[in-house]
Amino acid sequence: MIHNRAAWIPQVRGQLEVRDGPEPQVGEFDVLIENKAVAINPVDWKIRDFNVLGKKYPIIIGEDVSGNVVEVGSSVTKVKKGDRVLAYCIGLGTNKPINAGFQNYSVVPEITLSPFPESMSYEQAAVVPLGVSTASAGLYQKDCLNLPYPKPGSREPTGTSILVWGSSGSVGANAVQLAAASGVHVVATCSKKNADFVKGLGAKHVVDYNDESSVDQIVEALQGTKFVGAYDSICLENTWKACGAVAEKMGGGLIIGTLQPPENIELGEGVKAKGVFAITIALQQPEVGNAIFRDYLPAALKSGEYKAKPDPKVVGHGLESIADGFAAQKKGVSAAKVVVTL
Ligand SMILES: NC(=O)c1ccc[n+]([C@@H]2O[C@H](COP(=O)([O-])OP(=O)(O)OC[C@H]3O[C@@H](n4cnc5c(N)ncnc54)[C@H](OP(=O)(O)O)[C@@H]3O)[C@@H](O)[C@H]2O)c1
C-alpha cells in the first residue's frame, strides 16, 4: 500500500503542514505519479494568502509535477508504468486532494501529462506543465487567439503575428515558444537583461517594456504581418493598456490575459479582451490539451525543439521546503521558475 504524504494549507494565511495525504484511487483515464520535483506558481501563495479562488481549507494545492508513472488506468494509452512524465495537476478544477501536486503521489488525467526524454532532469521537466497549459488556452482555444496548432519539426510561416507581453516569465516564455512553433511572427516584451533569452525562444523582435517608446517599437516590428492579437501574461492595468494601444494601432484585435481584464477598462477601438484559465484545456476544450500534451510536446521535447523554460531555480528538497518555494516565488523571479525536489 502506498503511504502518501502531502503539504496541506490548513487555513487561509496558515503555515504549510506536512502530514498524511489522500490514498490514491486511479480511474480509467488516470495516471498515478510518484513525484520527484514540483514547481511553484504565483497562484499558490495567492491561494494561501488571499484564497483567491474561494477554496475550502484544509487544502492541498500544486499544479506542476514531474515524476515516474506508478500505475495507469485501464484506458490509458499515452504512458506506461516506469515512464518519466511531466504533468499539470488539475486539483483546483476537480477539488479532489489527490489531483493536486504538493504531495508524494498525485493522480493526473492522461490528457494533461507528457513523457519527457532522458536528456531532461525532473527539475527541468517540472517547469513546463502550467506554463504550457495557460499559454495553450490563450493561443489555441477557438474563443481565444485560435492559432494553428504547433507541429513537431515544422514551423511553416503563417504570415500572422501576435504580441506577447511579459515573455520571460513562465506563461510568457511558453507562449512565445508555442506561437513561434505555430509559424506565427512573435513580437515580445521583457526587461532588457532577458532579451537574448526571449530571442532564443523564437521571438522575432524583443522590446524592453520599460522603454517609453515600447508601443511604437512593437507596432513597427509588426508591420507587414496580419496581426491577430496580444497575450498579456502580466495583466497589470498598464500592461492591458499597452497591449490595447498596440492592437488599436494595428487595426484591432483580441487581448488575452492570464487574469480577467479590469471592469470598464478602455482598450481602444476594435480591441476586445478576455482572461483565460489553464484548466479549460482539460475540461472544456480537451482537443487543445491533446494537441499540446499528446501530439506536440513528447516529440518536441525529445528533439529539443521545445525547451523547458524558464530554467528551474531549485530552492530545497522535500515537502517541507515547499513553504520556502512559496516565499521565493512571492518575492519575485525573473526568467526563472521556483522548484522543489522530492
Ligand atoms: N489563468 C490561469 O490559469 C493562470 C495560470 C498561470 C498563471 N497565471 C497568472 O499569470 C501571471 C503570470 O504567471 P507566471 O507564472 O508567468 O509568472 P512569473 O513567471 O512569476 O513571472 C515572472 C516575470 O514577470 C515579469 N514581470 C514582472 N513585473 C512586470 C511588469 N511590471 N511588467 C512586465 N513584466 C513584468 C518579469 O519579467 P522581467 O524579469 O523580464 O522584467 C518576470 O520574468 C500571474 O499573475 C499568475 O497568477 C494565471
mmCIF file of C-alpha atoms and ligand atoms in Angstrom:
data_model
loop_
_atom_site.group_PDB
_atom_site.id
_atom_site.type_symbol
_atom_site.label_atom_id
_atom_site.label_comp_id
_atom_site.label_asym_id
_atom_site.label_seq_id
_atom_site.Cartn_x
_atom_site.Cartn_y
_atom_site.Cartn_z
ATOM 1 C CA MET A 1 0.000 0.000 0.000
ATOM 2 C CA ILE A 2 1.201 3.493 -0.821
ATOM 3 C CA HIS A 3 1.951 5.811 2.073
ATOM 4 C CA ASN A 4 1.284 9.277 0.703
ATOM 5 C CA ARG A 5 2.409 12.455 2.465
ATOM 6 C CA ALA A 6 1.251 15.904 1.450
ATOM 7 C CA ALA A 7 1.826 19.593 2.171
ATOM 8 C CA TRP A 8 -1.548 20.931 3.370
ATOM 9 C CA ILE A 9 -2.609 24.547 3.746
ATOM 10 C CA PRO A 10 -4.665 24.333 6.981
ATOM 11 C CA GLN A 11 -6.430 27.689 6.638
ATOM 12 C CA VAL A 12 -6.052 30.996 4.851
ATOM 13 C CA ARG A 13 -2.644 32.542 5.727
ATOM 14 C CA GLY A 14 -1.756 29.286 7.540
ATOM 15 C CA GLN A 15 1.695 27.682 7.535
ATOM 16 C CA LEU A 16 2.041 24.603 5.323
ATOM 17 C CA GLU A 17 1.713 21.364 7.302
ATOM 18 C CA VAL A 18 3.300 18.130 6.065
ATOM 19 C CA ARG A 19 1.212 15.126 7.113
ATOM 20 C CA ASP A 20 -0.532 12.105 5.639
ATOM 21 C CA GLY A 21 -2.119 12.703 2.257
ATOM 22 C CA PRO A 22 -5.065 11.070 0.483
ATOM 23 C CA GLU A 23 -4.866 7.488 -0.669
ATOM 24 C CA PRO A 24 -4.654 7.304 -4.478
ATOM 25 C CA GLN A 25 -7.609 5.913 -6.458
ATOM 26 C CA VAL A 26 -6.774 5.503 -10.150
ATOM 27 C CA GLY A 27 -9.705 5.939 -12.572
ATOM 28 C CA GLU A 28 -9.956 4.625 -16.117
ATOM 29 C CA PHE A 29 -8.198 7.604 -17.748
ATOM 30 C CA ASP A 30 -5.913 8.435 -14.805
ATOM 31 C CA VAL A 31 -2.212 8.050 -14.173
ATOM 32 C CA LEU A 32 -0.650 7.708 -10.715
ATOM 33 C CA ILE A 33 2.687 9.524 -10.488
ATOM 34 C CA GLU A 34 5.375 9.348 -7.816
ATOM 35 C CA ASN A 35 6.514 12.960 -7.801
ATOM 36 C CA LYS A 36 10.225 13.779 -7.996
ATOM 37 C CA ALA A 37 10.018 17.562 -8.445
ATOM 38 C CA VAL A 38 7.318 20.221 -8.143
ATOM 39 C CA ALA A 39 7.292 23.832 -9.321
ATOM 40 C CA ILE A 40 5.715 26.760 -7.503
ATOM 41 C CA ASN A 41 3.358 29.205 -9.230
ATOM 42 C CA PRO A 42 2.027 32.655 -8.253
ATOM 43 C CA VAL A 43 -1.448 31.177 -7.676
ATOM 44 C CA ASP A 44 -0.061 29.002 -4.864
ATOM 45 C CA TRP A 45 0.822 31.803 -2.480
ATOM 46 C CA LYS A 46 -2.211 33.788 -3.702
ATOM 47 C CA ILE A 47 -4.443 30.913 -2.532
ATOM 48 C CA ARG A 48 -2.561 30.584 0.760
ATOM 49 C CA ASP A 49 -2.587 34.327 1.484
ATOM 50 C CA PHE A 50 -5.851 35.520 -0.087
ATOM 51 C CA ASN A 51 -7.910 32.424 -1.005
ATOM 52 C CA VAL A 52 -8.199 33.948 -4.483
ATOM 53 C CA LEU A 53 -10.226 31.041 -5.847
ATOM 54 C CA GLY A 54 -12.611 30.780 -2.887
ATOM 55 C CA LYS A 55 -11.480 27.274 -1.890
ATOM 56 C CA LYS A 56 -12.329 25.266 1.239
ATOM 57 C CA TYR A 57 -9.498 24.526 3.686
ATOM 58 C CA PRO A 58 -7.607 22.413 4.594
ATOM 59 C CA ILE A 59 -6.434 22.050 1.026
ATOM 60 C CA ILE A 60 -3.572 20.543 -0.945
ATOM 61 C CA ILE A 61 -2.647 22.592 -3.992
ATOM 62 C CA GLY A 62 0.184 22.465 -6.570
ATOM 63 C CA GLU A 63 -0.107 22.357 -10.346
ATOM 64 C CA ASP A 64 3.330 21.384 -11.677
ATOM 65 C CA VAL A 65 4.922 17.984 -11.102
ATOM 66 C CA SER A 66 7.390 15.637 -12.735
ATOM 67 C CA GLY A 67 7.999 12.068 -11.691
ATOM 68 C CA ASN A 68 7.587 8.393 -12.514
ATOM 69 C CA VAL A 69 4.437 6.564 -13.542
ATOM 70 C CA VAL A 70 3.435 4.046 -10.863
ATOM 71 C CA GLU A 71 0.082 2.876 -12.233
ATOM 72 C CA VAL A 72 -2.158 3.623 -15.206
ATOM 73 C CA GLY A 73 -5.943 3.349 -15.632
ATOM 74 C CA SER A 74 -7.372 0.712 -17.962
ATOM 75 C CA SER A 75 -7.937 3.122 -20.892
ATOM 76 C CA VAL A 76 -4.611 5.000 -20.700
ATOM 77 C CA THR A 77 -2.529 4.700 -23.872
ATOM 78 C CA LYS A 78 -0.055 7.591 -23.684
ATOM 79 C CA VAL A 79 2.284 6.260 -20.991
ATOM 80 C CA LYS A 80 3.096 3.108 -19.061
ATOM 81 C CA LYS A 81 4.442 2.166 -15.636
ATOM 82 C CA GLY A 82 8.008 3.424 -15.163
ATOM 83 C CA ASP A 83 7.814 6.287 -17.712
ATOM 84 C CA ARG A 84 9.149 9.691 -16.701
ATOM 85 C CA VAL A 85 6.345 12.242 -17.061
ATOM 86 C CA LEU A 86 5.630 15.908 -16.514
ATOM 87 C CA ALA A 87 2.066 16.730 -15.525
ATOM 88 C CA TYR A 88 -0.333 19.581 -14.932
ATOM 89 C CA CYS A 89 -2.258 18.630 -11.787
ATOM 90 C CA ILE A 90 -5.837 19.869 -12.023
ATOM 91 C CA GLY A 91 -6.908 19.603 -8.389
ATOM 92 C CA LEU A 92 -8.006 23.250 -8.415
ATOM 93 C CA GLY A 93 -10.575 22.230 -11.031
ATOM 94 C CA THR A 94 -11.688 18.853 -9.660
ATOM 95 C CA ASN A 95 -11.453 19.878 -5.972
ATOM 96 C CA LYS A 96 -10.082 16.396 -5.192
ATOM 97 C CA PRO A 97 -6.970 16.489 -2.951
ATOM 98 C CA ILE A 98 -5.320 13.556 -4.769
ATOM 99 C CA ASN A 99 -5.357 15.570 -8.023
ATOM 100 C CA ALA A 100 -3.066 18.233 -6.505
ATOM 101 C CA GLY A 101 0.714 18.350 -6.877
ATOM 102 C CA PHE A 102 2.255 19.109 -3.484
ATOM 103 C CA GLN A 103 2.410 15.516 -2.268
ATOM 104 C CA ASN A 104 4.491 12.414 -2.888
ATOM 105 C CA TYR A 105 1.880 10.836 -5.176
ATOM 106 C CA SER A 106 -0.610 12.549 -7.493
ATOM 107 C CA VAL A 107 -3.372 11.202 -9.708
ATOM 108 C CA VAL A 108 -3.460 13.098 -13.009
ATOM 109 C CA PRO A 109 -5.757 12.648 -16.014
ATOM 110 C CA GLU A 110 -3.873 11.347 -19.016
ATOM 111 C CA ILE A 111 -4.781 14.443 -21.024
ATOM 112 C CA THR A 112 -2.526 16.849 -19.063
ATOM 113 C CA LEU A 113 0.682 14.854 -18.981
ATOM 114 C CA SER A 114 3.531 14.084 -21.370
ATOM 115 C CA PRO A 115 6.503 11.768 -21.223
ATOM 116 C CA PHE A 116 9.855 13.575 -21.297
ATOM 117 C CA PRO A 117 13.259 12.379 -22.515
ATOM 118 C CA GLU A 118 16.250 11.094 -20.523
ATOM 119 C CA SER A 119 18.173 14.229 -21.540
ATOM 120 C CA MET A 120 15.915 16.322 -19.263
ATOM 121 C CA SER A 121 16.077 16.325 -15.464
ATOM 122 C CA TYR A 122 12.999 16.134 -13.232
ATOM 123 C CA GLU A 123 13.748 19.720 -12.153
ATOM 124 C CA GLN A 124 13.662 20.925 -15.748
ATOM 125 C CA ALA A 125 10.527 18.952 -16.574
ATOM 126 C CA ALA A 126 8.590 20.387 -13.617
ATOM 127 C CA VAL A 127 8.762 23.940 -15.021
ATOM 128 C CA VAL A 128 6.668 23.121 -18.090
ATOM 129 C CA PRO A 129 3.084 21.988 -17.274
ATOM 130 C CA LEU A 130 1.104 25.003 -16.003
ATOM 131 C CA GLY A 131 3.043 27.476 -18.153
ATOM 132 C CA VAL A 132 2.418 25.499 -21.331
ATOM 133 C CA SER A 133 -1.227 24.870 -20.380
ATOM 134 C CA THR A 134 -2.019 28.521 -19.691
ATOM 135 C CA ALA A 135 -0.236 29.616 -22.846
ATOM 136 C CA SER A 136 -2.130 26.981 -24.878
ATOM 137 C CA ALA A 137 -5.512 28.067 -23.527
ATOM 138 C CA GLY A 138 -4.971 31.613 -24.775
ATOM 139 C CA LEU A 139 -3.261 30.755 -28.042
ATOM 140 C CA TYR A 140 -5.308 27.793 -29.307
ATOM 141 C CA GLN A 141 -8.822 27.824 -27.886
ATOM 142 C CA LYS A 142 -11.403 28.732 -30.524
ATOM 143 C CA ASP A 143 -12.774 31.626 -28.479
ATOM 144 C CA CYS A 144 -9.252 32.950 -27.889
ATOM 145 C CA LEU A 145 -6.451 33.630 -30.424
ATOM 146 C CA ASN A 146 -7.322 30.401 -32.274
ATOM 147 C CA LEU A 147 -3.830 29.914 -33.750
ATOM 148 C CA PRO A 148 -2.954 26.788 -35.740
ATOM 149 C CA TYR A 149 -1.537 24.040 -33.504
ATOM 150 C CA PRO A 150 2.251 23.603 -33.465
ATOM 151 C CA LYS A 151 3.555 20.570 -35.354
ATOM 152 C CA PRO A 152 6.796 18.835 -34.345
ATOM 153 C CA GLY A 153 9.522 19.505 -36.915
ATOM 154 C CA SER A 154 7.651 22.234 -38.775
ATOM 155 C CA ARG A 155 7.166 25.948 -38.362
ATOM 156 C CA GLU A 156 5.683 26.995 -41.713
ATOM 157 C CA PRO A 157 5.232 30.791 -41.529
ATOM 158 C CA THR A 158 1.557 31.709 -41.462
ATOM 159 C CA GLY A 159 2.010 35.437 -42.123
ATOM 160 C CA THR A 160 0.156 36.195 -38.895
ATOM 161 C CA SER A 161 1.586 37.844 -35.807
ATOM 162 C CA ILE A 162 0.981 38.245 -32.094
ATOM 163 C CA LEU A 163 2.424 40.295 -29.267
ATOM 164 C CA VAL A 164 3.429 38.506 -26.043
ATOM 165 C CA TRP A 165 3.708 40.931 -23.133
ATOM 166 C CA GLY A 166 5.878 39.614 -20.277
ATOM 167 C CA SER A 167 7.701 36.896 -22.178
ATOM 168 C CA SER A 168 10.468 35.981 -19.718
ATOM 169 C CA GLY A 169 8.053 34.537 -17.122
ATOM 170 C CA SER A 170 6.633 31.040 -17.064
ATOM 171 C CA VAL A 171 3.441 31.675 -19.059
ATOM 172 C CA GLY A 172 5.076 34.198 -21.381
ATOM 173 C CA ALA A 173 8.094 32.032 -22.250
ATOM 174 C CA ASN A 174 5.798 29.127 -23.116
ATOM 175 C CA ALA A 175 3.523 31.416 -25.160
ATOM 176 C CA VAL A 176 6.490 32.650 -27.205
ATOM 177 C CA GLN A 177 7.768 29.139 -27.876
ATOM 178 C CA LEU A 178 4.364 27.732 -28.803
ATOM 179 C CA ALA A 179 3.358 30.625 -31.059
ATOM 180 C CA ALA A 180 6.724 30.522 -32.848
ATOM 181 C CA ALA A 181 6.281 26.760 -33.330
ATOM 182 C CA SER A 182 2.876 27.522 -34.860
ATOM 183 C CA GLY A 183 4.601 29.621 -37.507
ATOM 184 C CA VAL A 184 3.434 32.917 -36.036
ATOM 185 C CA HIS A 185 5.620 36.048 -36.091
ATOM 186 C CA VAL A 186 6.109 36.826 -32.397
ATOM 187 C CA VAL A 187 6.950 40.240 -31.007
ATOM 188 C CA ALA A 188 7.659 40.039 -27.286
ATOM 189 C CA THR A 189 8.403 42.295 -24.338
ATOM 190 C CA CYS A 190 10.619 41.729 -21.293
ATOM 191 C CA SER A 191 13.340 43.548 -19.335
ATOM 192 C CA LYS A 192 16.434 44.407 -21.335
ATOM 193 C CA LYS A 193 18.525 41.799 -19.485
ATOM 194 C CA ASN A 194 16.253 38.976 -20.694
ATOM 195 C CA ALA A 195 16.165 39.947 -24.398
ATOM 196 C CA ASP A 196 18.599 37.234 -25.559
ATOM 197 C CA PHE A 197 16.747 34.586 -23.551
ATOM 198 C CA VAL A 198 13.448 35.510 -25.225
ATOM 199 C CA LYS A 199 15.006 35.675 -28.701
ATOM 200 C CA GLY A 200 16.294 32.148 -28.074
ATOM 201 C CA LEU A 201 12.686 31.043 -27.530
ATOM 202 C CA GLY A 202 11.771 32.111 -31.068
ATOM 203 C CA ALA A 203 10.621 35.740 -30.806
ATOM 204 C CA LYS A 204 11.397 37.744 -33.961
ATOM 205 C CA HIS A 205 11.630 41.046 -32.085
ATOM 206 C CA VAL A 206 12.082 41.735 -28.408
ATOM 207 C CA VAL A 207 11.214 45.121 -26.915
ATOM 208 C CA ASP A 208 12.089 46.406 -23.436
ATOM 209 C CA TYR A 209 8.749 47.176 -21.773
ATOM 210 C CA ASN A 210 10.432 49.812 -19.619
ATOM 211 C CA ASP A 211 11.228 51.867 -22.709
ATOM 212 C CA GLU A 212 8.866 54.844 -23.156
ATOM 213 C CA SER A 213 8.572 54.177 -26.876
ATOM 214 C CA SER A 214 7.834 50.442 -26.433
ATOM 215 C CA VAL A 215 4.368 50.635 -28.042
ATOM 216 C CA ASP A 216 5.741 52.367 -31.163
ATOM 217 C CA GLN A 217 8.645 49.897 -31.394
ATOM 218 C CA ILE A 218 6.228 46.968 -31.203
ATOM 219 C CA VAL A 219 3.933 48.418 -33.864
ATOM 220 C CA GLU A 220 6.919 48.905 -36.152
ATOM 221 C CA ALA A 221 8.053 45.308 -35.587
ATOM 222 C CA LEU A 222 4.569 44.074 -36.502
ATOM 223 C CA GLN A 223 4.410 45.893 -39.851
ATOM 224 C CA GLY A 224 3.825 43.652 -42.866
ATOM 225 C CA THR A 225 2.128 40.940 -40.804
ATOM 226 C CA LYS A 226 -1.515 40.103 -40.172
ATOM 227 C CA PHE A 227 -1.942 40.965 -36.501
ATOM 228 C CA VAL A 228 -4.190 38.553 -34.587
ATOM 229 C CA GLY A 229 -3.900 39.883 -31.044
ATOM 230 C CA ALA A 230 -1.854 40.013 -27.862
ATOM 231 C CA TYR A 231 -1.146 37.668 -24.970
ATOM 232 C CA ASP A 232 -0.705 39.661 -21.756
ATOM 233 C CA SER A 233 0.887 37.358 -19.180
ATOM 234 C CA ILE A 234 1.271 40.138 -16.603
ATOM 235 C CA CYS A 235 -2.191 41.782 -16.519
ATOM 236 C CA LEU A 236 -1.487 44.992 -14.669
ATOM 237 C CA GLU A 237 -3.621 47.972 -15.711
ATOM 238 C CA ASN A 238 -0.699 49.484 -17.641
ATOM 239 C CA THR A 239 0.085 46.205 -19.467
ATOM 240 C CA TRP A 240 -3.558 45.777 -20.562
ATOM 241 C CA LYS A 241 -3.481 49.374 -21.812
ATOM 242 C CA ALA A 242 -0.169 48.989 -23.626
ATOM 243 C CA CYS A 243 -1.441 45.840 -25.377
ATOM 244 C CA GLY A 244 -4.639 47.744 -26.201
ATOM 245 C CA ALA A 245 -2.668 50.648 -27.691
ATOM 246 C CA VAL A 246 -0.718 48.249 -29.919
ATOM 247 C CA ALA A 247 -3.874 46.417 -31.009
ATOM 248 C CA GLU A 248 -5.700 49.657 -31.819
ATOM 249 C CA LYS A 249 -2.777 50.883 -33.943
ATOM 250 C CA MET A 250 -2.776 47.528 -35.745
ATOM 251 C CA GLY A 251 -6.471 47.937 -36.659
ATOM 252 C CA GLY A 252 -7.953 45.970 -33.740
ATOM 253 C CA GLY A 253 -7.527 42.519 -32.215
ATOM 254 C CA LEU A 254 -8.120 40.348 -29.180
ATOM 255 C CA ILE A 255 -6.095 40.648 -25.991
ATOM 256 C CA ILE A 256 -5.830 37.504 -23.909
ATOM 257 C CA GLY A 257 -4.870 37.840 -20.263
ATOM 258 C CA THR A 258 -3.864 35.386 -17.563
ATOM 259 C CA LEU A 259 -6.209 37.310 -15.256
ATOM 260 C CA GLN A 260 -9.609 38.857 -16.030
ATOM 261 C CA PRO A 261 -9.474 42.367 -17.550
ATOM 262 C CA PRO A 262 -10.380 45.138 -15.106
ATOM 263 C CA GLU A 263 -14.050 46.134 -15.366
ATOM 264 C CA ASN A 264 -14.783 49.056 -17.708
ATOM 265 C CA ILE A 265 -11.180 49.318 -18.895
ATOM 266 C CA GLU A 266 -10.948 51.249 -22.199
ATOM 267 C CA LEU A 267 -8.608 49.461 -24.563
ATOM 268 C CA GLY A 268 -9.241 51.203 -27.874
ATOM 269 C CA GLU A 269 -11.390 50.863 -30.957
ATOM 270 C CA GLY A 270 -11.778 47.343 -32.307
ATOM 271 C CA VAL A 271 -9.984 45.858 -29.295
ATOM 272 C CA LYS A 272 -11.536 43.092 -27.214
ATOM 273 C CA ALA A 273 -10.117 41.451 -24.088
ATOM 274 C CA LYS A 274 -10.691 38.294 -22.110
ATOM 275 C CA GLY A 275 -8.984 36.285 -19.404
ATOM 276 C CA VAL A 276 -8.252 32.565 -19.652
ATOM 277 C CA PHE A 277 -7.978 29.653 -17.227
ATOM 278 C CA ALA A 278 -5.448 26.914 -17.919
ATOM 279 C CA ILE A 279 -7.852 24.223 -16.701
ATOM 280 C CA THR A 280 -10.127 24.737 -19.718
ATOM 281 C CA ILE A 281 -7.679 22.854 -21.977
ATOM 282 C CA ALA A 282 -8.510 19.726 -19.985
ATOM 283 C CA LEU A 283 -12.140 20.217 -19.010
ATOM 284 C CA GLN A 284 -13.843 22.420 -21.641
ATOM 285 C CA GLN A 285 -11.728 22.153 -24.807
ATOM 286 C CA PRO A 286 -9.804 18.866 -24.399
ATOM 287 C CA GLU A 287 -8.832 18.954 -28.074
ATOM 288 C CA VAL A 288 -6.363 21.681 -27.066
ATOM 289 C CA GLY A 289 -4.938 19.586 -24.228
ATOM 290 C CA ASN A 290 -4.479 16.650 -26.586
ATOM 291 C CA ALA A 291 -2.946 18.783 -29.349
ATOM 292 C CA ILE A 292 -0.259 20.003 -26.950
ATOM 293 C CA PHE A 293 0.381 17.248 -24.370
ATOM 294 C CA ARG A 294 -0.140 14.278 -26.728
ATOM 295 C CA ASP A 295 0.549 15.441 -30.303
ATOM 296 C CA TYR A 296 3.247 18.070 -29.794
ATOM 297 C CA LEU A 297 5.224 18.052 -26.533
ATOM 298 C CA PRO A 298 6.518 14.457 -26.394
ATOM 299 C CA ALA A 299 8.157 14.726 -29.842
ATOM 300 C CA ALA A 300 9.189 18.364 -29.490
ATOM 301 C CA LEU A 301 10.828 17.778 -26.091
ATOM 302 C CA LYS A 302 12.622 14.705 -27.441
ATOM 303 C CA SER A 303 14.022 16.546 -30.482
ATOM 304 C CA GLY A 304 14.964 19.526 -28.327
ATOM 305 C CA GLU A 305 12.915 21.965 -30.408
ATOM 306 C CA TYR A 306 10.784 22.713 -27.334
ATOM 307 C CA LYS A 307 12.749 23.784 -24.276
ATOM 308 C CA ALA A 308 11.770 23.551 -20.621
ATOM 309 C CA LYS A 309 11.920 27.276 -19.822
ATOM 310 C CA PRO A 310 12.422 29.414 -17.857
ATOM 311 C CA ASP A 311 15.156 27.474 -16.053
ATOM 312 C CA PRO A 312 14.407 25.909 -12.679
ATOM 313 C CA LYS A 313 15.624 27.669 -9.558
ATOM 314 C CA VAL A 314 15.783 24.836 -7.027
ATOM 315 C CA VAL A 315 15.173 26.195 -3.513
ATOM 316 C CA GLY A 316 15.116 22.998 -1.477
ATOM 317 C CA HIS A 317 14.319 19.311 -1.124
ATOM 318 C CA GLY A 318 11.307 17.650 0.460
ATOM 319 C CA LEU A 319 7.686 18.647 1.045
ATOM 320 C CA GLU A 320 8.823 20.812 3.994
ATOM 321 C CA SER A 321 10.711 23.058 1.521
ATOM 322 C CA ILE A 322 7.571 23.970 -0.431
ATOM 323 C CA ALA A 323 6.962 26.817 2.038
ATOM 324 C CA ASP A 324 10.386 28.230 1.050
ATOM 325 C CA GLY A 325 9.286 27.860 -2.557
ATOM 326 C CA PHE A 326 6.180 29.974 -1.879
ATOM 327 C CA ALA A 327 8.383 32.668 -0.309
ATOM 328 C CA ALA A 328 10.814 32.683 -3.252
ATOM 329 C CA GLN A 329 8.006 32.889 -5.840
ATOM 330 C CA LYS A 330 6.217 35.640 -3.914
ATOM 331 C CA LYS A 331 9.417 37.679 -3.639
ATOM 332 C CA GLY A 332 9.530 37.672 -7.440
ATOM 333 C CA VAL A 333 11.510 35.844 -10.096
ATOM 334 C CA SER A 334 12.934 36.958 -13.415
ATOM 335 C CA ALA A 335 13.254 34.339 -16.164
ATOM 336 C CA ALA A 336 13.276 31.530 -13.579
ATOM 337 C CA LYS A 337 10.801 29.039 -12.119
ATOM 338 C CA VAL A 338 10.940 28.057 -8.461
ATOM 339 C CA VAL A 339 11.293 24.284 -7.993
ATOM 340 C CA VAL A 340 11.471 21.899 -5.023
ATOM 341 C CA THR A 341 12.792 18.359 -5.458
ATOM 342 C CA LEU A 342 11.156 15.444 -3.662
HETATM 343 N N1 LIG B 1 -5.322 31.985 -15.533
HETATM 344 C C1 LIG B 1 -4.528 30.957 -15.301
HETATM 345 O O1 LIG B 1 -4.914 29.786 -15.475
HETATM 346 C C2 LIG B 1 -3.123 31.240 -14.862
HETATM 347 C C3 LIG B 1 -2.152 30.223 -14.905
HETATM 348 C C4 LIG B 1 -0.837 30.534 -14.586
HETATM 349 C C5 LIG B 1 -0.519 31.823 -14.185
HETATM 350 N N2 LIG B 1 -1.496 32.768 -14.089
HETATM 351 C C6 LIG B 1 -1.166 34.156 -13.686
HETATM 352 O O2 LIG B 1 -0.335 34.684 -14.712
HETATM 353 C C7 LIG B 1 0.582 35.613 -14.153
HETATM 354 C C8 LIG B 1 1.994 35.248 -14.620
HETATM 355 O O3 LIG B 1 2.338 33.973 -14.089
HETATM 356 P P1 LIG B 1 3.801 33.381 -14.340
HETATM 357 O O4 LIG B 1 3.871 32.078 -13.661
HETATM 358 O O5 LIG B 1 4.157 33.507 -15.765
HETATM 359 O O6 LIG B 1 4.659 34.440 -13.502
HETATM 360 P P2 LIG B 1 6.231 34.568 -13.299
HETATM 361 O O7 LIG B 1 6.970 33.509 -14.033
HETATM 362 O O8 LIG B 1 6.478 34.701 -11.841
HETATM 363 O O9 LIG B 1 6.520 35.976 -13.989
HETATM 364 C C9 LIG B 1 7.803 36.499 -13.845
HETATM 365 C C10 LIG B 1 8.051 37.518 -14.946
HETATM 366 O O10 LIG B 1 7.195 38.643 -14.777
HETATM 367 C C11 LIG B 1 7.812 39.731 -15.433
HETATM 368 N N3 LIG B 1 7.346 40.985 -14.840
HETATM 369 C C12 LIG B 1 7.317 41.272 -13.512
HETATM 370 N N4 LIG B 1 6.805 42.518 -13.344
HETATM 371 C C13 LIG B 1 6.486 43.000 -14.576
HETATM 372 C C14 LIG B 1 5.932 44.216 -15.061
HETATM 373 N N5 LIG B 1 5.587 45.206 -14.223
HETATM 374 N N6 LIG B 1 5.737 44.348 -16.398
HETATM 375 C C15 LIG B 1 6.072 43.357 -17.243
HETATM 376 N N7 LIG B 1 6.632 42.188 -16.841
HETATM 377 C C16 LIG B 1 6.834 42.032 -15.527
HETATM 378 C C17 LIG B 1 9.293 39.528 -15.228
HETATM 379 O O11 LIG B 1 9.920 39.911 -16.445
HETATM 380 P P3 LIG B 1 11.360 40.619 -16.495
HETATM 381 O O12 LIG B 1 12.181 39.964 -15.419
HETATM 382 O O13 LIG B 1 11.856 40.370 -17.876
HETATM 383 O O14 LIG B 1 11.123 42.060 -16.193
HETATM 384 C C18 LIG B 1 9.457 38.040 -14.883
HETATM 385 O O15 LIG B 1 10.291 37.309 -15.752
HETATM 386 C C19 LIG B 1 0.364 35.565 -12.638
HETATM 387 O O16 LIG B 1 -0.494 36.623 -12.269
HETATM 388 C C20 LIG B 1 -0.333 34.233 -12.423
HETATM 389 O O17 LIG B 1 -1.126 34.210 -11.244
HETATM 390 C C21 LIG B 1 -2.782 32.515 -14.426
#
